[in-house]
XYZ file of C-alpha atoms in Angstrom:
601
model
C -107.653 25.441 44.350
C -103.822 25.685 44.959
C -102.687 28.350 46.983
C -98.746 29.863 45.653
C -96.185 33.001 47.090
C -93.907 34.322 44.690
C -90.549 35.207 45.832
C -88.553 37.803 43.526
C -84.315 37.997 44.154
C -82.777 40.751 42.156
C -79.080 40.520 42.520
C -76.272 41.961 41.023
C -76.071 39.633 37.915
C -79.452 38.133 37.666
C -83.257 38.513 38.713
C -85.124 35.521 39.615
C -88.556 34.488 40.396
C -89.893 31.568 42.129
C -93.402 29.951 43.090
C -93.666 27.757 45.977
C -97.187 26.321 46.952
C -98.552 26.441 50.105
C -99.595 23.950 51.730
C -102.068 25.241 54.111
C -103.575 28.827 53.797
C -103.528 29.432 57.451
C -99.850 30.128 58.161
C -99.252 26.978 56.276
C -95.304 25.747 55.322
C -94.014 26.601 51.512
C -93.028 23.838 49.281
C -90.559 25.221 46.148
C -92.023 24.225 42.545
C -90.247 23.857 39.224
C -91.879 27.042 38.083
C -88.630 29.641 38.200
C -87.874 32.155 35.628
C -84.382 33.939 35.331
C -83.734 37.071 33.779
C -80.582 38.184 33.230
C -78.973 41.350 34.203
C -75.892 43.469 33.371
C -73.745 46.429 34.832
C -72.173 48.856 33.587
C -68.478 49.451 32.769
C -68.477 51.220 36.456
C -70.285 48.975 38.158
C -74.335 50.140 38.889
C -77.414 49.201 36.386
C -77.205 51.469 33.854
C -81.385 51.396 33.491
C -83.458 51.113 36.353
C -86.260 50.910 33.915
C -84.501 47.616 32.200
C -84.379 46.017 35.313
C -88.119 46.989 36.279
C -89.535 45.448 33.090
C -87.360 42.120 33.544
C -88.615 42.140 37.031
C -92.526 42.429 35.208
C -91.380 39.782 33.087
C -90.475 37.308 35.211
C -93.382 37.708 37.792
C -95.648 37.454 35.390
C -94.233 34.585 33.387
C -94.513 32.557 36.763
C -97.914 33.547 37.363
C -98.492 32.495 33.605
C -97.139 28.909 34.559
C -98.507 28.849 37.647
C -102.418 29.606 36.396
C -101.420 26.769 33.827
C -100.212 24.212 36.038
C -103.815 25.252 38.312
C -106.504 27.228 36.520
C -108.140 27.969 40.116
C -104.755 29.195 41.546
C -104.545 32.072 44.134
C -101.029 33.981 44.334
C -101.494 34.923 48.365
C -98.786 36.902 48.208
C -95.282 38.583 46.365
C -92.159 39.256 48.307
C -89.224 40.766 46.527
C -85.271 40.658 47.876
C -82.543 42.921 46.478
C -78.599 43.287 46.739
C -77.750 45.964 49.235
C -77.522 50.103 48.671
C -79.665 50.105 45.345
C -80.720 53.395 45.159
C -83.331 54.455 42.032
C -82.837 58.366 41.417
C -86.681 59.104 39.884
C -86.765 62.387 38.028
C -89.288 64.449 37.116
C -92.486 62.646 35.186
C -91.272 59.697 36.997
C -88.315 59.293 34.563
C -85.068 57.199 35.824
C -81.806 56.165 34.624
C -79.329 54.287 36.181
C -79.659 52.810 39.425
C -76.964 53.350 41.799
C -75.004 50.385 43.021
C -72.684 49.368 46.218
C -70.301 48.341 43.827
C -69.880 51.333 41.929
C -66.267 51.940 41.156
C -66.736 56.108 40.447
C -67.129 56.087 44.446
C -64.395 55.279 46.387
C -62.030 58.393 45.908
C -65.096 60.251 47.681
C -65.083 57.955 50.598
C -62.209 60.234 52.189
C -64.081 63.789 51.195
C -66.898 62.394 53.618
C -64.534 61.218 56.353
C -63.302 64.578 56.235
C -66.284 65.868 56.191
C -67.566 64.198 59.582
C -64.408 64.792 61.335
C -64.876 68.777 60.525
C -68.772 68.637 61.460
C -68.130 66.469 64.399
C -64.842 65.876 65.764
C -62.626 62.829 65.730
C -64.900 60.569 67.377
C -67.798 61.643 64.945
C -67.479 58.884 62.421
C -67.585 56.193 65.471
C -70.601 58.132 66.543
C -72.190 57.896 63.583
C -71.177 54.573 62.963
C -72.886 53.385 66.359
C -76.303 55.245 65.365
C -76.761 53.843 61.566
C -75.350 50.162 62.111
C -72.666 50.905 59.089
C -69.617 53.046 58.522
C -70.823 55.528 57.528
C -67.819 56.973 54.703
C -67.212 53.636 52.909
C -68.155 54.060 49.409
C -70.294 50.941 49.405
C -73.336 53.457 51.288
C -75.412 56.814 49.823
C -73.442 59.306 51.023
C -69.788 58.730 49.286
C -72.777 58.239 46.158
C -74.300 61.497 47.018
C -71.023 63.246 47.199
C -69.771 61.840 43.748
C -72.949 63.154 42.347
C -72.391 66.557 43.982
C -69.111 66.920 42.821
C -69.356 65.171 39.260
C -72.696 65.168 38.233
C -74.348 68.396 39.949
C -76.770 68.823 36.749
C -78.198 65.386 37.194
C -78.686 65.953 41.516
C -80.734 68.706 40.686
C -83.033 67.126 38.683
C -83.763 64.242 41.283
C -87.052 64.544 42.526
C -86.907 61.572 45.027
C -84.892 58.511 45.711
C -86.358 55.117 46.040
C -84.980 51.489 47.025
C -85.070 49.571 43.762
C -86.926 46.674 45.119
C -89.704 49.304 45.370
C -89.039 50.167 42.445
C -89.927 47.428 40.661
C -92.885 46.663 43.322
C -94.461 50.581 42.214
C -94.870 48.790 38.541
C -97.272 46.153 39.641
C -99.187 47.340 42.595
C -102.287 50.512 42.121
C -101.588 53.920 42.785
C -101.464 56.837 40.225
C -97.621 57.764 41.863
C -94.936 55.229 42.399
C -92.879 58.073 44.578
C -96.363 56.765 47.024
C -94.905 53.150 47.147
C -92.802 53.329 50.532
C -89.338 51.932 50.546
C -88.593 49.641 53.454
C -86.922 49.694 56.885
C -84.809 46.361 55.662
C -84.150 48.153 52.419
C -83.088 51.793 53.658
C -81.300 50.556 56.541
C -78.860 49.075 54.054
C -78.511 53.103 52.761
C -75.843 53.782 55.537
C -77.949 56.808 57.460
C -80.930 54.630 58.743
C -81.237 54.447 62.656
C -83.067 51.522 63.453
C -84.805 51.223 66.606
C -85.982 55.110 65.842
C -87.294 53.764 62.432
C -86.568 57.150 61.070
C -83.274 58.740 58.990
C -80.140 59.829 60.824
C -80.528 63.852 61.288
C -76.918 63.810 61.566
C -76.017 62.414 58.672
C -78.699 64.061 56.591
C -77.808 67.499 57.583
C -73.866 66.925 56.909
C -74.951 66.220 53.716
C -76.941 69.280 53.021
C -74.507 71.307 54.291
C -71.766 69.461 51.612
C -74.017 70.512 49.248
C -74.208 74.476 50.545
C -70.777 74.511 50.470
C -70.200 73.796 47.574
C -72.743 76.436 46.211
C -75.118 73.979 44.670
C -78.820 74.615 43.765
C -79.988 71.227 44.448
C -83.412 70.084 46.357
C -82.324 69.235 50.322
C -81.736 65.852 50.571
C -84.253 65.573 53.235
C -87.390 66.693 50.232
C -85.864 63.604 48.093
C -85.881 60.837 50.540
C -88.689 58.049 49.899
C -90.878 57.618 52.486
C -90.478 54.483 54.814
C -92.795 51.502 56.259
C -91.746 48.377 57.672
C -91.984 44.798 55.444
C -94.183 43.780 57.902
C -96.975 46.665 57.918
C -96.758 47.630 54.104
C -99.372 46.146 51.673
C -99.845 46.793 48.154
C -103.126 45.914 45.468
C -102.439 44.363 42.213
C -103.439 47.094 39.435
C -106.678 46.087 37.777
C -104.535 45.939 34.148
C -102.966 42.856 35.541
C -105.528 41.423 37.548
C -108.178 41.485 35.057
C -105.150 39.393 32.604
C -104.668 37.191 35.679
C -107.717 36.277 38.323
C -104.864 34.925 40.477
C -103.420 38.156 41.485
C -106.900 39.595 42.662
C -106.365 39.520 46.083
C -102.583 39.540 46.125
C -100.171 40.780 48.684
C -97.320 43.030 47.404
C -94.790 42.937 49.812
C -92.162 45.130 50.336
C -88.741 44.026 49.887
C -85.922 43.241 52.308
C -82.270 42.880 51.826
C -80.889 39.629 50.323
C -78.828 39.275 52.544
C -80.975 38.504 55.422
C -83.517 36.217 52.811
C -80.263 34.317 52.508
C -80.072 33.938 56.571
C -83.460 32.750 56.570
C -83.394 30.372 53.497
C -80.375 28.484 54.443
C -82.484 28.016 57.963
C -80.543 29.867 60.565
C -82.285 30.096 63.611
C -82.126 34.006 65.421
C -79.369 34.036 67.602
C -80.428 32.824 71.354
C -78.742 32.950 74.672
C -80.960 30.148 75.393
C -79.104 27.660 72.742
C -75.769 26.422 72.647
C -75.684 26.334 69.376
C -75.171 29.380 67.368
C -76.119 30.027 63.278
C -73.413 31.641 61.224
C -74.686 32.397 57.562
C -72.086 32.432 54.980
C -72.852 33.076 51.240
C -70.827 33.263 48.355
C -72.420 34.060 45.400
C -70.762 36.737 43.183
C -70.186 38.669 46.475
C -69.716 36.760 49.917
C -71.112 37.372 53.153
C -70.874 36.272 56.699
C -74.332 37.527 59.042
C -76.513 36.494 62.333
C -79.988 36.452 62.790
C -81.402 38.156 66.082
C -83.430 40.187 67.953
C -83.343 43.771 68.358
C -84.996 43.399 71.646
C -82.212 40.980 73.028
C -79.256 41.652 75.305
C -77.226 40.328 72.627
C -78.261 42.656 70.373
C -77.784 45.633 72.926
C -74.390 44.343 73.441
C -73.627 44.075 69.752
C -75.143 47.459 68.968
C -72.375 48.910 71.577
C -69.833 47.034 70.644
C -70.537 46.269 67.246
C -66.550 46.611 65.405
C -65.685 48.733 62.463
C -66.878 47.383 59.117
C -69.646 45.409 60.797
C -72.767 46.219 60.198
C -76.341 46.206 61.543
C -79.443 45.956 59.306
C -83.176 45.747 59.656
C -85.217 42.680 58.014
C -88.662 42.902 59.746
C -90.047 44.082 63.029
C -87.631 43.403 65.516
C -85.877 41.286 63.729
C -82.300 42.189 62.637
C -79.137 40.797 60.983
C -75.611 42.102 61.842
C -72.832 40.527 59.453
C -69.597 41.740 57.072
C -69.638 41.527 53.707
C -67.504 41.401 50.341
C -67.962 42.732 47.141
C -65.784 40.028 45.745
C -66.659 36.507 46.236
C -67.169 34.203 43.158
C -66.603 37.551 41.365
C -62.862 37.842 42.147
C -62.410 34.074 40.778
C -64.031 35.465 37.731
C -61.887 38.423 37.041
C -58.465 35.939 37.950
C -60.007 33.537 35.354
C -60.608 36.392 32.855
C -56.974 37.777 33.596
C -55.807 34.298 32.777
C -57.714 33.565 29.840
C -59.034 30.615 31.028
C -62.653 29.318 29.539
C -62.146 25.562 30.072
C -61.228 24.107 33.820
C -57.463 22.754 33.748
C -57.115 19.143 34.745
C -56.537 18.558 38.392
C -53.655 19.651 40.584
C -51.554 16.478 40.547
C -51.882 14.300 43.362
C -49.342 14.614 46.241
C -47.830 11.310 47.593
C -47.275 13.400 51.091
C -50.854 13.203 51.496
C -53.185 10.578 50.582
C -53.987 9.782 53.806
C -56.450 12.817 53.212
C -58.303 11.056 50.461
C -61.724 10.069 52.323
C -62.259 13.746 53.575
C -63.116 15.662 50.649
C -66.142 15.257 48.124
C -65.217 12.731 45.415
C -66.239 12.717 41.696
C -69.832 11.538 41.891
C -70.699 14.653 44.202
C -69.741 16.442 42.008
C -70.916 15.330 38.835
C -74.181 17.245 38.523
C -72.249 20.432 38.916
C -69.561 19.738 36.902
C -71.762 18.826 33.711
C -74.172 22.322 33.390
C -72.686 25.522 32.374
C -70.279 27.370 34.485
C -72.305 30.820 36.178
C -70.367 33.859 36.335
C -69.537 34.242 40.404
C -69.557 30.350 41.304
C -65.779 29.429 39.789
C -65.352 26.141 38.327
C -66.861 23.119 39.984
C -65.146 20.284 38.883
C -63.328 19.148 42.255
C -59.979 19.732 43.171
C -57.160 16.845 43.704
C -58.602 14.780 46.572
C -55.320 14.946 48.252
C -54.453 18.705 47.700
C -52.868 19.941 50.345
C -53.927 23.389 51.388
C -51.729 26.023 50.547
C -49.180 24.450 48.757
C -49.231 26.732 45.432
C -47.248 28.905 48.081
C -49.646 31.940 46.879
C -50.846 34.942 48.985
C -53.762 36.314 47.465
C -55.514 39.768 48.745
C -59.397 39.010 46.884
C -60.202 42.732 46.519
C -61.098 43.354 42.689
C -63.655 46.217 43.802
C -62.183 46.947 46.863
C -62.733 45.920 50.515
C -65.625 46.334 53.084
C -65.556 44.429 55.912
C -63.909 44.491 57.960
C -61.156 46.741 57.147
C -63.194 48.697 54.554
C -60.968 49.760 52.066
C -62.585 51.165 49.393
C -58.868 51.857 47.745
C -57.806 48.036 47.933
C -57.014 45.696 45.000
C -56.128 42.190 44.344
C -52.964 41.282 45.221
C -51.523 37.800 44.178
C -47.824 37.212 45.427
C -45.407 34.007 45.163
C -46.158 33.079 41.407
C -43.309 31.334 40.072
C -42.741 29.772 36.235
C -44.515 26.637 37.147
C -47.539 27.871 38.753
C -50.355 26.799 37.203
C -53.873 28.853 36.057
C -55.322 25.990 38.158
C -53.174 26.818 41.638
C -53.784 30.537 41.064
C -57.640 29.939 41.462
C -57.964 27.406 43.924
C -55.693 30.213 45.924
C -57.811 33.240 45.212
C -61.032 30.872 46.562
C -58.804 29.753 49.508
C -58.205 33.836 49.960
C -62.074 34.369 49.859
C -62.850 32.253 52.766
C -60.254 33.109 54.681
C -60.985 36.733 54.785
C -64.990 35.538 55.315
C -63.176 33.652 58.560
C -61.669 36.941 59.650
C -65.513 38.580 59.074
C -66.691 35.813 61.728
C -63.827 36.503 64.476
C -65.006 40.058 63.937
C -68.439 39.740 64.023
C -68.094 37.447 66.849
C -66.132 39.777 68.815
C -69.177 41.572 68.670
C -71.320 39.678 70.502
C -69.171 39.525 74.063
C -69.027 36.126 73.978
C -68.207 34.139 76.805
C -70.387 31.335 76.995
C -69.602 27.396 75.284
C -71.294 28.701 72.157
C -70.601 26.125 69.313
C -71.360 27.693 65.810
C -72.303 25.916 62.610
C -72.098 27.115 59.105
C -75.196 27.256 57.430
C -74.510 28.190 53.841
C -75.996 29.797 50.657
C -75.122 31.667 47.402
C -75.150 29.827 43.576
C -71.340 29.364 44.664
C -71.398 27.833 47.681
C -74.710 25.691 47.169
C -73.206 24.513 43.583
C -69.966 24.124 43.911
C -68.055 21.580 45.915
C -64.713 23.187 45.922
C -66.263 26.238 47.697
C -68.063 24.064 50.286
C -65.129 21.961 50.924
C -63.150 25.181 51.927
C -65.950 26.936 54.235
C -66.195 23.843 55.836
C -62.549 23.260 56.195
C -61.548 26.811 57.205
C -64.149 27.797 59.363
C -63.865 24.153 61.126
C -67.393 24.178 61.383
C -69.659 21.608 59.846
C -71.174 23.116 57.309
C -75.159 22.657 56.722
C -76.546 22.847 53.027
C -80.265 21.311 51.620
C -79.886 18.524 49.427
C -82.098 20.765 47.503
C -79.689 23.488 47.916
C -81.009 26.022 44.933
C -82.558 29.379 45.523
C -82.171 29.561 49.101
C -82.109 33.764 49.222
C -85.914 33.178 47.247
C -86.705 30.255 49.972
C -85.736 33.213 52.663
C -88.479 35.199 50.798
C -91.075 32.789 50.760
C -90.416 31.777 54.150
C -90.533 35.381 55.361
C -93.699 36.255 53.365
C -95.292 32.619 55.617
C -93.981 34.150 58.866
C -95.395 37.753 58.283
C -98.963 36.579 57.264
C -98.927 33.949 60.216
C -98.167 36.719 62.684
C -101.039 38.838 60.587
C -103.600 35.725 61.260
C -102.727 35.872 64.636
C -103.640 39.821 65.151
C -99.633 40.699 65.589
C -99.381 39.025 68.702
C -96.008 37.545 69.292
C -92.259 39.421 68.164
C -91.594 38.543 64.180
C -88.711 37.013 65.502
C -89.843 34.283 67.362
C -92.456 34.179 64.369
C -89.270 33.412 62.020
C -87.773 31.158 64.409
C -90.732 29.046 64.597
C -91.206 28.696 60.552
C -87.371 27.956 60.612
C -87.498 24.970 62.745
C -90.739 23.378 60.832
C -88.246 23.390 57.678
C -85.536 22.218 59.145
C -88.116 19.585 60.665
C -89.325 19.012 57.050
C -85.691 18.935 55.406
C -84.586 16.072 58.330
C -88.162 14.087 57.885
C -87.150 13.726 53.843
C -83.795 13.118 54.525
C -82.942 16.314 52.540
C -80.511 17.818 54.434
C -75.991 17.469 53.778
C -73.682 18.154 56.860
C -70.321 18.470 55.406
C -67.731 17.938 58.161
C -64.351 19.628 58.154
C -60.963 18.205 57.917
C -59.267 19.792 60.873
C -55.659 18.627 59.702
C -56.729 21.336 56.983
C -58.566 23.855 59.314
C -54.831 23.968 60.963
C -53.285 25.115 57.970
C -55.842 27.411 57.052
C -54.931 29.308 60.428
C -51.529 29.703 59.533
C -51.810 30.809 55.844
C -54.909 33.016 57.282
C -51.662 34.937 59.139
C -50.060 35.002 56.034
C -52.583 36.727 54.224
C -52.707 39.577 56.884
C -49.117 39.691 56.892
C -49.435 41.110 53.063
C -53.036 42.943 53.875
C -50.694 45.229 56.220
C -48.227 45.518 54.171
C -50.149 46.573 50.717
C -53.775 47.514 51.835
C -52.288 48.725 55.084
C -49.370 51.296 54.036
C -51.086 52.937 51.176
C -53.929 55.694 51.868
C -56.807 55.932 49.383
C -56.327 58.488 46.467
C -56.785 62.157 47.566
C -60.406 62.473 47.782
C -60.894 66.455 47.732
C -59.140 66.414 44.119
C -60.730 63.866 42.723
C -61.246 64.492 38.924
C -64.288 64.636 37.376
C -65.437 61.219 35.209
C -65.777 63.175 32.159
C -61.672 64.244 32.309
């Protein structure tokens, strides 16, 4: 009898799920299997799902299609357990009789004109220093529109009738968990620390919801005379990933014997399964080495893995800079990071501007620079990516030029399609593309936007970095993820090169926010076995090293090195593109917030 996990990532453009056997049931490692099933999933014109319910029964779907394959590949199969991951702020609105609607998104683009009416409603509940205050308490700043409340204002101002009607939020990953777990109410199914945390008015370390922030709210709300339940009656209730554990519902169990004693899991953010699956160890003083995840996907991230019990993490936590943020993933462990809501995405919308379906040939070779020639990935690297079908967020793998020199379309590109978050967070930003001339080609323009993308992930690091007090011999390495990043050559080639970082990927470099799942779910029920002895952290640390043990023993691991004539260059056009961030993002305020017309005008 085989023993499986099933590890569910709902992103922003597609739901996946996995199965990975396990190899022994006491704690044992995970091993992914063919068995993956892919549903797709589409926003709406304004960015959010616009049916929670679609993406529930695609998230049914899939599970149990794997569990179908699973019980065919083994008829004595036991599913031990079901972990889900979701993009960040995905709030489900459940009305009464449990019905939904959309499911509110951090990329909605109704939100950002109310990002102002909540910084000016901070500053008149608590001073100028009251959105720093804030900020410090939830791990977030607190007025961008990418968290709940500039989405709770918007609804409040635009959509009263529907706010009333809300009988209680819910994180979407538990959500979809309510539909195949027992219990006669799904508004029973807690949401998670990892997932609420991600909600913008979450302190963690109190494990409860920020008063503060709460209470503004409600008083938004009586000012503006609206009969609408107090935010504080709508709020799911809360467990940690860790403690949380659901029962299949007889329906499905009595379909499928191998979800009979199944562990439902809640979900965490997929941005720390990401962490985990591309193997970055928890930050340590004790190393020299330090992890830097970086994932580009159809957004892009940069985070760190570490204890909430560590000095580092006290000193990040107090110094933690604006646009930063600080998130729970299990027990004490925590991931503090920047993000984008443009990574692959902002190729996407250039390429769509452009009209371009097929890749243009290659950027002619420049004599200047040949000498370059052995650094970069060459054709037959490349030639498993280049054959499938482009995804929407990974840009177009076939390579570049081998002896493109960086920066030598002479563009400046701002990559803010839906606006900015770290580190700046400006919701009001756009992409910018300046020094396009007759003969610039649709190829130059993209391999600029990409070169844009990482460098404003760089500037995330030297943020997040600054963070951390640093002033040890720390070396970091680039561990990367994201269908982007692990697919694409042209993407890895540029991390690698602008970060000037060696940059680690698997061989086997597919799914690595579901491997962050499974690997979780093996580090959770190994601490469980043991009676909770022993800090999840160092739990997750431990099942991190056994992979990367694993990966090394089958010779399944890539190190790309970077070219540091290029990483040079990369620092100047990096100053560049900040040059033109303070002059466009920089000199223009956001639209007037407390005028903001309603959707419907």
């Amino acid at each position: 009898m085989g023993s499986y996990v099933i590890a569910v990532d709902v992103g922003s453009s597609s739901l996946r799920a996995r199965a990975y056997a396990v190899q022994s049931e006491e704690g044992g490692r995970v091993e992914a299997t063919p068995i993956c099933v892919e549903e797709k999933l589409g926003l709406s014109e304004h960015g959010s799902f616009s049916s929670a319910i679609i993406v529930a029964e695609k998230g049914m779907k899939a599970v149990l299609e794997v569990v179908s394959k699973v019980e065919t590949r083994d008829e004595r199969a036991s599913i031990i357990s079901v972990g889900y991951c979701s993009c960040a702020m995905a709030a489900v609105p459940i009305f009464g009789r449990n019905e939904v609607e959309e499911c509110l998104l951090y990329a909605d683009q109704r939100t950002p004109s109310f990002q102002p009416v909540m910084s000016e409603a901070v500053k008149r509940r608590m001073g100028d220093d009251g959105m720093a205050k804030l900020n410090e308490k939830v791990g977030a700043t607190v007025d961008h529109a990418s968290f709940f409340p500039a989405h709770y204002l918007r609804l409040l101002h635009n959509d009263v009738g529907r706010l009333k009607k809300i009988k209680q939020w819910m994180g979407l990953g538990s959500y979809l968990l309510a539909h195949m777990i027992e219990g006669e109410d799904m508004l029973s199914v807690p949401t998670s620390f990892s997932e609420v945390s991600w909600w913008g008015m979450w302190e963690a370390g109190k494990e409860e919801w920020c008063g503060d922030v709460v209470s503004l709210l409600e008083d938004e709300a009586r000012c503006a005379s609206a009969d609408v339940p107090l935010l504080s009656t709508t709020l799911p209730p809360t467990a940690d990933v860790g403690e949380y554990v659901g029962k299949t519902k007889a329906s499905l169990a009595r379909i499928h014997p191998s979800l009979s004693s199944t562990e439902w899991r809640l979900c965490v953010g997929d941005g720390a399964a990401a962490a985990i699956g591309s193997l970055c160890l928890p930050y340590s003083a004790q190393s020299k080495v330090g992890d830097v995840s970086v994932t580009i996907g159809t957004s892009a991230a940069v985070r760190l893995l570490l204890s909430s019990t560590s000095d580092r993490h006290t000193n990040a936590m107090r110094t933690l800079q604006p646009g930063c943020f600080r998130y729970v993933v299990c027990g004490d462990l925590h991931v503090i990071g920047g993000a984008m809501t443009d990574g692959g995405r902002a190729v996407d919308v250039m390429r769509d501007i452009m009209g371009v379906g097929r890749a243009p040939p290659p950027l002619p070779q420049s004599p200047a620079s040949s000498s370059t020639s052995s650094s970069t990935f060459d054709g037959s690297s490349a030639g498993p990516a280049m054959s499938r079908k482009r995804r929407r967020g990974e840009g177009d793998a076939s390579p570049f030029s081998s002896s493109y020199v960086p920066g030598s379309h002479c563009l400046t590109v701002l990559p803010f399609p839906g606006g900015e978050r770290a580190p700046g967070m400006a919701a009001h930003a756009s992409m910018s593309v300046v020094g396009i001339r007759r003969t610039t080609t649709a190829r130059e323009v993209e391999r600029a936007v990409m070169e844009a993308v990482v460098m404003h992930l760089l500037k995330i690091r030297q943020t997040l970095q600054s963070s951390l007090i640093e002033k040890d011999e720390t070396v970091w390495e680039v561990r990367g993820s994201g269908t982007g990043l692990e697919q694409n050559p042209n993407w890895q080639r540029l991390v690698s090169d602008c970060f000037a970082s060696v940059l680690h990927l698997p061989s086997h470099a597919v799914g690595l926010t579901s491997l962050g799942v499974a690997l979780l779910l093996t580090a959770v029920k190994r601490r469980a076995e043991r009676g909770g002895r022993g800090q999840v952290t160092e739990v997750v640390g431990e099942v991190v090293r056994e992979e990367r043990e694993r990966v090394k023993a089958e010779g399944a691991g890539r190190e790309l090195q970077p070219v540091l004539e290029h990483s040079a260059v990369y620092r100047s056009l990096a100053d560049r593109q900040q040059q033109l961030y303070d002059v466009v993002v920089g000199r223009f305020e956001a639209p007037a917030s407390s005028t903001a017309k309603k959707e419907s005008q």
